Coordinates of C-alpha atoms and ligand atoms in Angstrom, one line a residue:
M13 CA -1.3 -23.0 60.7
P14 CA -2.4 -26.6 60.5
A15 CA -6.0 -27.4 61.1
N16 CA -7.3 -27.9 64.7
T17 CA -4.1 -26.9 66.4
D18 CA -4.5 -25.4 69.8
V19 CA -2.8 -22.0 69.7
T20 CA -2.2 -21.9 73.5
G21 CA -2.2 -25.6 74.0
T22 CA -3.5 -25.1 77.6
E23 CA -6.1 -27.7 77.3
A24 CA -3.9 -30.2 75.6
L25 CA -1.0 -30.0 78.1
G26 CA -2.7 -29.2 81.5
P27 CA -1.3 -26.9 84.2
S28 CA 1.6 -29.2 85.5
G29 CA 5.0 -27.7 86.3
A30 CA 6.6 -28.8 83.1
G31 CA 3.3 -27.6 81.5
R32 CA 3.8 -24.1 82.9
D33 CA 7.1 -23.8 80.9
V34 CA 5.2 -25.0 78.0
V35 CA 2.5 -22.5 78.7
A36 CA 5.0 -19.8 78.8
L37 CA 6.5 -21.0 75.5
L38 CA 3.1 -21.1 73.9
R39 CA 2.3 -17.7 75.2
E40 CA 5.4 -16.4 73.5
S41 CA 4.5 -18.3 70.4
E42 CA 1.0 -16.7 70.5
A43 CA 2.6 -13.3 71.0
R44 CA 4.8 -13.9 68.0
F45 CA 1.8 -15.0 66.0
R46 CA -0.1 -11.9 67.0
A47 CA 2.9 -9.7 66.1
L48 CA 3.0 -11.4 62.8
A49 CA -0.7 -10.9 62.3
E50 CA -0.4 -7.2 63.4
S51 CA 2.3 -6.5 60.8
S52 CA 0.8 -8.6 58.0
P53 CA -0.3 -6.6 54.9
L54 CA -3.0 -9.2 54.5
A55 CA -6.3 -8.6 56.3
I56 CA -6.8 -11.3 58.9
F57 CA -9.6 -11.9 61.2
V58 CA -10.4 -14.8 63.5
N59 CA -13.9 -16.2 63.5
R60 CA -14.9 -17.9 66.8
D61 CA -18.5 -18.9 67.5
D62 CA -19.5 -17.3 64.2
K63 CA -18.4 -13.9 65.6
V64 CA -15.3 -11.8 64.8
F65 CA -12.9 -12.6 67.6
L66 CA -9.8 -10.9 66.4
A67 CA -8.9 -8.5 63.6
N68 CA -5.5 -7.3 62.6
P69 CA -4.8 -3.7 61.5
A70 CA -4.9 -4.5 57.8
C71 CA -8.4 -6.0 58.3
V72 CA -9.5 -2.9 60.3
Q73 CA -8.3 -0.8 57.4
L74 CA -9.9 -3.1 54.8
F75 CA -13.3 -2.7 56.4
G76 CA -12.9 1.0 56.9
A77 CA -13.1 0.6 60.7
S78 CA -11.2 2.9 63.1
S79 CA -10.3 0.2 65.6
P80 CA -10.6 -3.6 65.9
E81 CA -13.4 -3.1 68.5
E82 CA -15.7 -1.9 65.7
L83 CA -15.4 -5.4 64.2
I84 CA -15.0 -7.6 67.1
G85 CA -18.2 -9.3 68.2
K86 CA -19.9 -8.7 64.9
P87 CA -21.4 -11.8 63.3
A88 CA -18.7 -13.0 60.9
L89 CA -21.1 -13.7 58.0
E90 CA -22.3 -10.1 58.1
L91 CA -18.8 -8.9 57.0
F92 CA -19.6 -10.5 53.6
D93 CA -21.9 -9.2 50.9
P94 CA -25.3 -11.1 50.9
D95 CA -24.4 -12.6 47.5
S96 CA -21.2 -14.1 48.9
R97 CA -22.7 -15.4 52.1
S98 CA -23.8 -18.8 51.0
L99 CA -20.4 -19.5 49.4
V100 CA -18.7 -18.3 52.6
S101 CA -20.8 -20.5 54.9
E102 CA -20.3 -23.5 52.6
R103 CA -16.5 -23.1 52.1
I104 CA -15.2 -21.3 55.2
R105 CA -16.1 -23.7 58.0
V106 CA -14.5 -24.5 61.2
D107 CA -14.6 -28.2 60.6
S108 CA -13.2 -28.1 57.1
E109 CA -9.6 -28.4 56.0
T110 CA -7.7 -25.3 54.8
V111 CA -9.9 -23.6 52.4
P112 CA -8.5 -23.0 49.0
L113 CA -8.7 -19.5 47.5
V114 CA -12.2 -18.3 46.9
E115 CA -13.3 -15.0 45.4
V116 CA -15.9 -13.3 47.5
R117 CA -17.2 -9.8 48.2
I118 CA -17.0 -8.1 51.6
V119 CA -19.0 -5.2 52.8
R120 CA -17.2 -2.3 54.5
L121 CA -18.7 -0.5 57.4
D122 CA -19.7 2.3 55.1
G123 CA -21.8 -0.2 53.1
T124 CA -19.5 -0.3 50.0
A125 CA -18.5 -3.7 48.6
V126 CA -14.9 -4.8 47.9
D127 CA -13.8 -7.9 45.9
V128 CA -11.4 -10.0 47.9
E129 CA -9.7 -13.3 47.6
A130 CA -10.2 -15.3 50.8
T131 CA -8.5 -18.3 52.3
A132 CA -9.0 -19.7 55.7
S133 CA -7.6 -22.2 58.1
P134 CA -9.4 -23.6 61.0
F135 CA -7.6 -24.1 64.4
L136 CA -8.3 -24.6 68.0
D137 CA -8.2 -21.5 70.1
Q138 CA -8.0 -22.4 73.8
G139 CA -9.9 -25.5 72.9
V140 CA -12.5 -23.7 71.0
K141 CA -12.8 -24.3 67.3
A142 CA -11.9 -21.2 65.4
I143 CA -11.0 -20.2 62.0
Q144 CA -8.6 -17.6 60.8
I145 CA -9.6 -15.9 57.6
L146 CA -7.2 -14.1 55.3
L147 CA -8.5 -11.5 52.9
R148 CA -6.7 -9.8 50.0
D149 CA -8.2 -6.9 48.2
I150 CA -8.4 -7.7 44.5
T151 CA -10.3 -4.6 43.3
E152 CA -7.4 -3.6 41.0
R153 CA -7.0 -7.0 39.5
K154 CA -10.8 -7.2 39.0
Q155 CA -10.8 -3.8 37.3
A156 CA -7.9 -4.8 35.1
D157 CA -9.8 -8.1 34.3
E158 CA -12.9 -6.0 33.4
V159 CA -10.9 -3.7 31.1
L160 CA -9.4 -6.7 29.4
R161 CA -12.8 -8.3 29.1
E162 CA -14.3 -5.2 27.7
S163 CA -11.5 -4.8 25.2
E164 CA -11.9 -8.5 24.2
D165 CA -15.6 -8.0 23.8
R166 CA -14.9 -5.0 21.6
F167 CA -12.4 -7.0 19.6
R168 CA -14.9 -9.8 19.2
Y169 CA -17.6 -7.4 18.1
V170 CA -15.4 -5.8 15.5
F171 CA -14.2 -9.2 14.4
H172 CA -17.7 -10.7 14.0
H173 CA -19.4 -7.6 12.6
S174 CA -16.7 -6.6 10.1
G175 CA -17.9 -6.5 6.5
V176 CA -14.5 -8.0 5.6
A177 CA -14.0 -11.7 5.9
K178 CA -11.7 -12.3 8.9
C179 CA -10.2 -15.4 10.4
I180 CA -8.2 -16.1 13.5
T181 CA -5.8 -19.1 12.7
R182 CA -3.9 -21.1 15.3
P183 CA -0.5 -22.3 14.1
A184 CA -1.8 -25.8 13.7
G185 CA -4.3 -24.4 11.2
E186 CA -7.6 -24.4 13.2
I187 CA -9.7 -21.4 12.4
E188 CA -12.2 -19.1 14.0
V189 CA -14.0 -17.1 11.4
N190 CA -16.5 -14.3 11.2
D191 CA -19.9 -14.2 9.4
A192 CA -18.5 -12.5 6.4
F193 CA -16.0 -15.3 6.0
L194 CA -18.8 -17.9 6.2
E195 CA -20.7 -16.0 3.6
M196 CA -17.7 -15.9 1.3
V197 CA -17.1 -19.7 1.5
G198 CA -20.8 -20.6 1.7
H199 CA -20.5 -22.8 4.8
S200 CA -22.4 -22.5 8.0
R201 CA -20.6 -22.3 11.4
E202 CA -21.8 -25.8 12.2
E203 CA -20.4 -27.2 9.0
L204 CA -17.0 -25.7 9.7
G205 CA -17.2 -27.2 13.2
E206 CA -14.8 -26.4 16.1
H207 CA -11.8 -27.9 14.5
G208 CA -12.1 -26.8 10.9
T209 CA -8.8 -25.7 9.4
W210 CA -8.0 -23.2 6.6
Q211 CA -6.4 -26.1 4.7
Q212 CA -9.8 -27.7 4.3
L213 CA -11.2 -24.6 2.7
T214 CA -8.2 -23.8 0.5
H215 CA -8.0 -24.8 -3.2
P216 CA -5.7 -27.9 -3.2
D217 CA -3.3 -26.3 -5.6
D218 CA -2.8 -23.3 -3.2
V219 CA -2.3 -25.2 0.1
A220 CA 1.5 -25.7 -0.3
R221 CA 2.2 -22.1 -1.3
S222 CA 0.0 -20.8 1.6
E223 CA 1.8 -23.0 4.0
Q224 CA 5.1 -21.6 2.8
V225 CA 3.8 -18.1 3.5
V226 CA 2.7 -19.1 7.0
A227 CA 6.1 -20.7 7.7
S228 CA 7.9 -17.6 6.5
V229 CA 6.0 -15.5 9.0
I230 CA 6.4 -17.9 11.8
S231 CA 10.1 -18.1 11.2
G232 CA 10.3 -14.4 11.5
E233 CA 11.5 -13.9 8.0
R234 CA 8.7 -11.3 7.8
S235 CA 6.1 -10.1 10.3
S236 CA 3.1 -10.2 8.0
A237 CA 2.2 -11.2 4.5
R238 CA -0.1 -10.3 1.7
F239 CA -0.8 -12.7 -1.1
E240 CA -3.4 -14.1 -3.4
K241 CA -4.9 -17.5 -3.1
R242 CA -8.0 -19.5 -3.9
Y243 CA -10.7 -20.8 -1.5
L244 CA -13.2 -23.4 -2.4
R245 CA -16.8 -22.6 -1.8
K246 CA -19.2 -25.3 -0.5
D247 CA -20.7 -25.7 -4.0
G248 CA -17.2 -26.3 -5.4
S249 CA -16.7 -23.0 -7.1
V250 CA -13.5 -21.0 -6.6
V251 CA -13.2 -17.8 -4.6
W252 CA -10.1 -15.7 -5.5
A253 CA -8.9 -13.9 -2.4
D254 CA -6.5 -11.1 -1.5
V255 CA -5.2 -12.3 1.9
T256 CA -3.4 -10.1 4.4
T257 CA -2.2 -12.0 7.5
A258 CA -0.2 -11.0 10.6
L259 CA 1.1 -13.1 13.4
R260 CA 0.5 -12.4 17.1
R261 CA 3.1 -13.9 19.4
H262 CA 3.1 -14.8 23.0
S263 CA 5.4 -12.8 25.3
D264 CA 8.0 -15.6 25.0
G265 CA 7.9 -15.1 21.2
S266 CA 6.1 -18.4 20.4
P267 CA 3.3 -18.1 17.8
D268 CA -0.1 -17.4 19.3
Y269 CA -2.4 -16.8 16.4
F270 CA -2.7 -15.3 12.9
M271 CA -5.2 -12.6 12.3
T272 CA -6.1 -12.7 8.6
A273 CA -8.3 -10.4 6.5
I274 CA -9.6 -11.8 3.2
I275 CA -11.0 -9.7 0.4
D276 CA -13.0 -11.5 -2.3
I277 CA -11.4 -10.5 -5.6
T278 CA -13.1 -13.2 -7.8
E279 CA -14.8 -10.6 -10.0
R280 CA -11.6 -8.7 -10.5
K281 CA -9.7 -11.9 -11.3
H282 CA -12.3 -12.9 -13.8
A283 CA -12.3 -9.4 -15.4
E284 CA -8.4 -9.6 -15.5
Q285 CA -8.5 -13.0 -17.2
E286 CA -11.1 -11.8 -19.7
L287 CA -9.0 -8.7 -20.3
L288 CA -5.9 -10.8 -20.9
A289 CA -7.8 -13.1 -23.3
L290 CA -9.1 -10.0 -25.1
T291 CA -5.7 -8.4 -25.3
E292 CA -4.2 -11.6 -26.6
D293 CA -7.0 -11.8 -29.2
L294 CA -6.5 -8.2 -30.1
A295 CA -2.8 -8.6 -30.5
R296 CA -3.3 -11.6 -32.7
S297 CA -5.9 -10.0 -34.9
N298 CA -3.7 -6.8 -35.1
A299 CA -0.7 -8.9 -36.2
E300 CA -2.9 -10.6 -38.8
L301 CA -4.2 -7.3 -40.0
E302 CA -0.8 -5.8 -40.2
K303 CA 0.4 -8.8 -42.2
F304 CA -2.6 -8.6 -44.5
A305 CA -2.1 -4.9 -45.1
Y306 CA 1.5 -5.4 -45.8
V307 CA 0.9 -8.4 -48.1
A308 CA -2.0 -6.8 -49.9
S309 CA -0.3 -3.5 -50.5
H310 CA 2.9 -5.1 -51.4
D311 CA 1.4 -7.6 -53.9
L312 CA -0.9 -5.0 -55.4
Q313 CA 2.0 -2.8 -56.2
E314 CA 3.3 -5.1 -59.0
P315 CA 0.1 -5.3 -61.2
L316 CA -0.6 -1.6 -60.5
R317 CA 2.8 -0.6 -61.6
M318 CA 2.1 -2.4 -64.9
V319 CA -1.3 -0.7 -65.3
A320 CA 0.2 2.7 -64.5
S321 CA 3.2 2.3 -66.8
Y322 CA 1.0 1.2 -69.8
V323 CA -1.6 3.9 -69.4
Q324 CA 1.3 6.4 -69.2
L325 CA 2.8 4.8 -72.3
L326 CA -0.6 5.2 -74.0
Q327 CA -0.7 8.8 -73.0
R328 CA 2.8 9.5 -74.3
R329 CA 2.2 7.7 -77.6
Y330 CA -1.4 8.6 -78.4
Q331 CA -2.0 12.0 -76.8
G332 CA -3.5 14.2 -79.5
R333 CA -3.7 11.3 -82.0
L334 CA -7.1 10.0 -81.0
D335 CA -10.1 12.2 -80.4
S336 CA -10.5 14.5 -77.4
D337 CA -12.6 12.1 -75.5
A338 CA -9.9 9.5 -75.7
D339 CA -7.3 12.0 -74.4
E340 CA -9.6 12.8 -71.5
F341 CA -10.2 9.1 -70.7
I342 CA -6.5 8.3 -70.8
G343 CA -5.9 11.3 -68.6
F344 CA -8.4 9.9 -66.0
A345 CA -6.8 6.5 -66.2
V346 CA -3.3 7.9 -65.6
D347 CA -4.6 10.1 -62.7
G348 CA -6.4 7.1 -61.1
A349 CA -3.5 4.8 -61.4
T350 CA -1.1 7.4 -59.9
R351 CA -3.5 8.0 -57.0
M352 CA -3.9 4.4 -56.4
Q353 CA -0.1 4.0 -56.4
N354 CA 0.2 6.8 -53.8
L355 CA -2.5 5.2 -51.7
I356 CA -0.8 1.8 -51.8
N357 CA 2.6 3.3 -51.1
D358 CA 1.2 5.1 -48.0
L359 CA -0.6 2.0 -46.9
L360 CA 2.6 0.0 -47.2
A361 CA 4.4 2.7 -45.3
Y362 CA 1.7 2.5 -42.6
S363 CA 2.0 -1.2 -42.2
R364 CA 5.8 -1.0 -42.2
V365 CA 5.7 1.2 -39.1
G366 CA 4.9 -2.0 -37.2
T367 CA 7.0 -4.4 -39.2
Q368 CA 10.2 -2.6 -40.1
V369 CA 11.3 -1.4 -36.7
E370 CA 14.8 -0.3 -36.1
P371 CA 15.9 -0.7 -32.5
P372 CA 16.0 2.8 -30.9
S373 CA 19.3 4.6 -31.1
L374 CA 20.5 7.8 -29.6
T375 CA 19.7 10.3 -32.3
D376 CA 20.5 13.9 -32.8
L377 CA 17.3 15.4 -34.1
E378 CA 19.1 18.4 -35.5
T379 CA 20.6 16.1 -38.1
V380 CA 17.3 14.3 -38.7
F381 CA 15.6 17.6 -39.1
G382 CA 18.3 19.0 -41.4
D383 CA 17.8 15.9 -43.7
V384 CA 14.1 16.5 -43.8
L385 CA 14.5 20.2 -44.7
E386 CA 16.8 19.2 -47.5
M387 CA 14.3 16.7 -48.8
L388 CA 11.5 19.3 -48.8
E389 CA 13.7 22.1 -50.1
Q390 CA 11.8 22.3 -53.5
T391 CA 8.4 22.2 -51.9
I392 CA 9.3 24.9 -49.4
A393 CA 10.8 27.1 -52.1
D394 CA 7.8 26.5 -54.5
D395 CA 5.3 27.7 -51.8
G396 CA 7.5 30.6 -50.6
A397 CA 7.4 29.1 -47.1
T398 CA 9.7 29.9 -44.2
V399 CA 10.5 27.0 -41.8
T400 CA 12.3 27.9 -38.6
H401 CA 13.2 25.8 -35.5
D402 CA 14.5 25.9 -32.0
P403 CA 17.5 23.8 -31.0
L404 CA 16.4 20.1 -31.1
P405 CA 17.6 17.5 -28.6
V406 CA 19.3 14.2 -28.8
V407 CA 16.7 11.4 -28.0
S408 CA 16.5 7.7 -28.2
C409 CA 14.4 6.8 -31.3
D410 CA 14.2 5.2 -34.7
P411 CA 15.6 8.1 -36.8
T412 CA 14.0 7.1 -40.1
Q413 CA 10.5 7.0 -38.5
I414 CA 10.9 10.3 -36.5
G415 CA 12.2 11.9 -39.7
R416 CA 9.0 10.7 -41.4
V417 CA 6.9 12.4 -38.6
F418 CA 8.7 15.7 -39.2
Q419 CA 8.3 15.3 -42.9
N420 CA 4.6 14.7 -42.8
L421 CA 3.9 17.5 -40.4
I422 CA 5.9 20.1 -42.2
T423 CA 4.5 19.0 -45.6
N424 CA 1.0 19.5 -44.2
A425 CA 1.9 22.8 -42.6
V426 CA 3.0 24.1 -46.0
K427 CA 0.3 22.4 -48.0
F428 CA -2.7 23.5 -45.9
R429 CA -1.7 27.2 -46.3
G430 CA -4.0 30.2 -46.2
D431 CA -3.5 33.3 -48.3
E432 CA -0.3 34.3 -46.5
P433 CA 3.0 32.7 -47.4
P434 CA 3.4 29.7 -45.1
R435 CA 5.4 30.2 -41.9
V436 CA 6.2 27.1 -40.0
H437 CA 8.0 26.9 -36.6
V438 CA 9.3 23.7 -35.0
S439 CA 10.1 23.8 -31.3
A440 CA 11.0 21.3 -28.5
R441 CA 10.7 21.7 -24.7
H442 CA 11.5 19.3 -21.9
G443 CA 8.5 18.2 -19.8
D444 CA 8.0 15.6 -17.1
G445 CA 10.2 12.8 -18.3
E446 CA 9.6 13.5 -21.9
W447 CA 10.3 15.9 -24.8
V448 CA 7.3 17.8 -26.2
F449 CA 7.7 18.8 -29.9
S450 CA 5.5 21.2 -31.7
V451 CA 5.0 22.1 -35.4
A452 CA 3.1 25.4 -35.7
D453 CA 1.8 26.9 -38.9
N454 CA -0.3 29.9 -40.0
G455 CA -2.5 27.9 -42.4
I456 CA -6.2 27.3 -42.7
G457 CA -6.6 25.7 -39.3
I458 CA -8.9 22.8 -38.3
D459 CA -12.3 22.8 -36.7
P460 CA -11.9 21.2 -33.2
Q461 CA -14.7 18.7 -34.0
Y462 CA -12.3 17.0 -36.5
F463 CA -9.3 16.7 -34.1
D464 CA -9.7 13.0 -33.7
R465 CA -10.8 12.1 -37.2
I466 CA -7.8 13.5 -39.0
F467 CA -5.5 10.9 -37.3
I468 CA -7.6 8.0 -38.8
I469 CA -6.4 6.4 -42.0
F470 CA -7.8 7.9 -45.3
Q471 CA -9.6 10.6 -43.4
R472 CA -9.3 14.0 -45.0
L473 CA -11.3 17.2 -44.5
Q474 CA -10.8 18.8 -47.9
S475 CA -11.4 17.6 -51.5
R476 CA -8.6 16.2 -53.6
T477 CA -8.9 19.1 -56.1
D478 CA -8.3 21.7 -53.4
Y479 CA -5.4 19.9 -51.6
S480 CA -3.7 16.8 -52.8
G481 CA -3.1 13.8 -50.5
T482 CA -4.2 10.4 -49.4
G483 CA -5.3 11.0 -45.8
M484 CA -2.6 8.7 -44.5
G485 CA 0.1 11.2 -43.3
L486 CA -1.2 11.8 -39.8
A487 CA -2.3 8.2 -39.3
I488 CA 1.4 7.2 -40.0
C489 CA 2.6 9.9 -37.6
K490 CA 0.3 8.7 -34.8
R491 CA 1.4 5.1 -35.3
I492 CA 5.1 6.0 -35.2
I493 CA 4.7 8.2 -32.1
Q494 CA 2.6 5.6 -30.2
R495 CA 5.2 2.9 -31.0
H496 CA 7.8 5.2 -29.4
G497 CA 5.7 5.5 -26.3
G498 CA 4.6 9.1 -27.0
R499 CA 1.3 11.0 -27.7
I500 CA 0.3 13.2 -30.6
W501 CA -2.4 15.8 -30.8
V502 CA -3.4 19.1 -32.4
E503 CA -4.5 22.5 -31.2
S504 CA -6.2 24.7 -33.8
G505 CA -9.3 26.6 -35.0
P506 CA -10.6 27.4 -38.4
G507 CA -8.4 30.2 -39.9
A508 CA -6.2 30.3 -36.8
G509 CA -3.3 28.1 -37.9
S510 CA -2.6 24.7 -36.4
T511 CA 0.0 23.5 -33.9
F512 CA 0.7 19.7 -33.9
Y513 CA 2.3 18.4 -30.8
F514 CA 4.0 15.1 -30.1
T515 CA 6.0 13.7 -27.3
L516 CA 8.9 11.3 -27.0
P517 CA 10.1 9.8 -23.7
D518 CA 13.5 11.3 -22.7
G519 CA 14.8 8.0 -21.3
R520 CA 16.9 5.7 -23.4
E521 CA 14.4 2.9 -23.3
A522 CA 12.0 4.5 -25.8
Ligands
ADP623 P1 -3.3 14.3 -46.2 O1 -2.4 15.4 -45.8 O2 -2.8 13.4 -47.1 O3 -4.7 14.8 -46.5 P2 -3.1 13.7 -43.4 O4 -3.4 12.4 -42.7 O5 -1.7 14.2 -43.3 O6 -3.5 13.4 -44.9 O7 -4.1 14.8 -42.9 C1 -5.4 14.5 -42.7 C2 -6.3 15.8 -42.8 O8 -6.0 16.6 -41.7 C3 -5.9 16.6 -44.0 O9 -6.6 16.2 -45.1 C4 -6.4 18.0 -43.5 O10 -7.7 18.1 -43.7 C5 -6.1 18.0 -42.1 N1 -4.7 18.6 -41.8 C6 -3.6 18.0 -41.5 N2 -2.6 18.9 -41.3 C7 -3.1 20.1 -41.3 C8 -2.7 21.4 -41.2 N3 -1.4 21.7 -40.9 N4 -3.5 22.4 -41.3 C9 -4.8 22.2 -41.6 N5 -5.4 21.0 -41.8 C10 -4.5 19.9 -41.7

């Protein structure tokens, strides 16, 4: 209803004949207006002379009254909560234009307060300035707002108090960050300012790549992303970060903001880089050492062969022709030269495990094992040993090298015998993605404290006079098995026999 319009119009038109028709018309119009107000779901009351003049049923219900009479005549201002009264008197006035929506609080007759949205429009009622006030209960909306506010408060609390650096990023790049983030980049909130962007804090070399990731999430190619990038601290140092980011969209699908969690992995990165450098160093020095061992043993063979053959010649020609001391000395020289030849041959064999590598091929270990037994036939017969074996599988390996492993282990099993004739059993069982082989004997056994030592080059537990050998056999086995991606170990006890185990991957990529 427009402001200052007379509802009945009596005063404006006067009681003339034509006026009476008009009066009748206006009465009808007033009746229609009343009917409208009666059926309106909005609470409406009319304030005239600062008192409630009319109240529709929705208004009666809103105030918890049982009839309009309970409200009519009451000072209009008293319908409002004391806290809202000044706003009401200021905004809802008979002499003002239509009042825009205001949020106020009314007091029901039982004293409880209700949040309402109020609007009002002044008009002339039978020449008297009046104002009709429309009220809409907004309790539910207020409660929903409150729930939303509480959840936002909780969210903010979690965001700001999280130990993990977090950042809310708008699609244009502006960021809102938590304290942990500020601590990570060494900036204060003021330094970052309101319009700081993630690009400003990112290492220049990583900006383009990060932008690509952001674009791929915005385009919907993926809903979230995890990647590594570098930030720059205020002091110019680099922070390596493991970044996980997810995009929140508006209901229409447009990008709202990214929520990003950032974990400082600088220490891990440094450790990784150091480890990489160390591994490279180690590989280099290993390769150099391998080369050295090969060259040294290879080049030593030649002069040694000469020494050995001449002392052997001396022995053959002059044995018994000089005095007994000379015979003994020549004997020592021959023995020493032979031992040195054995050592050098084994050292060469050891270094060749790394240099002379055949690409793995599918190998029937029955055949390999048969060849080894044939080679050791004499030794086995001399010692009265029995060697038995379970069926052996086909695996991917270097047949020469694996043959050498069987040869060394069986030779040891026969060599380190006890009083009984040696009994050796070789078996194979399939484990988790690998074959586990074992070579078990009934020999002298090994004290567990030496389990690691015996696999080191030149390490032996017995004297040369008791058991011949160079101490290289197991070191060579270990190297071969490791190069095949397997493991080797022993189970034993003094006098209890020994079982050597080794594994080979059952895949073809050994
Ligand atoms: P070598 O046999 O030339 O002495 P190895 O490297 O093959 O060298 O073995 C190292 C040491 O491990 C041997 O000297 C021995 O003390 C111990 N050893 C190896 N195999 C056995 C075995 N089957 N029974 C008892 N001791 C063994």
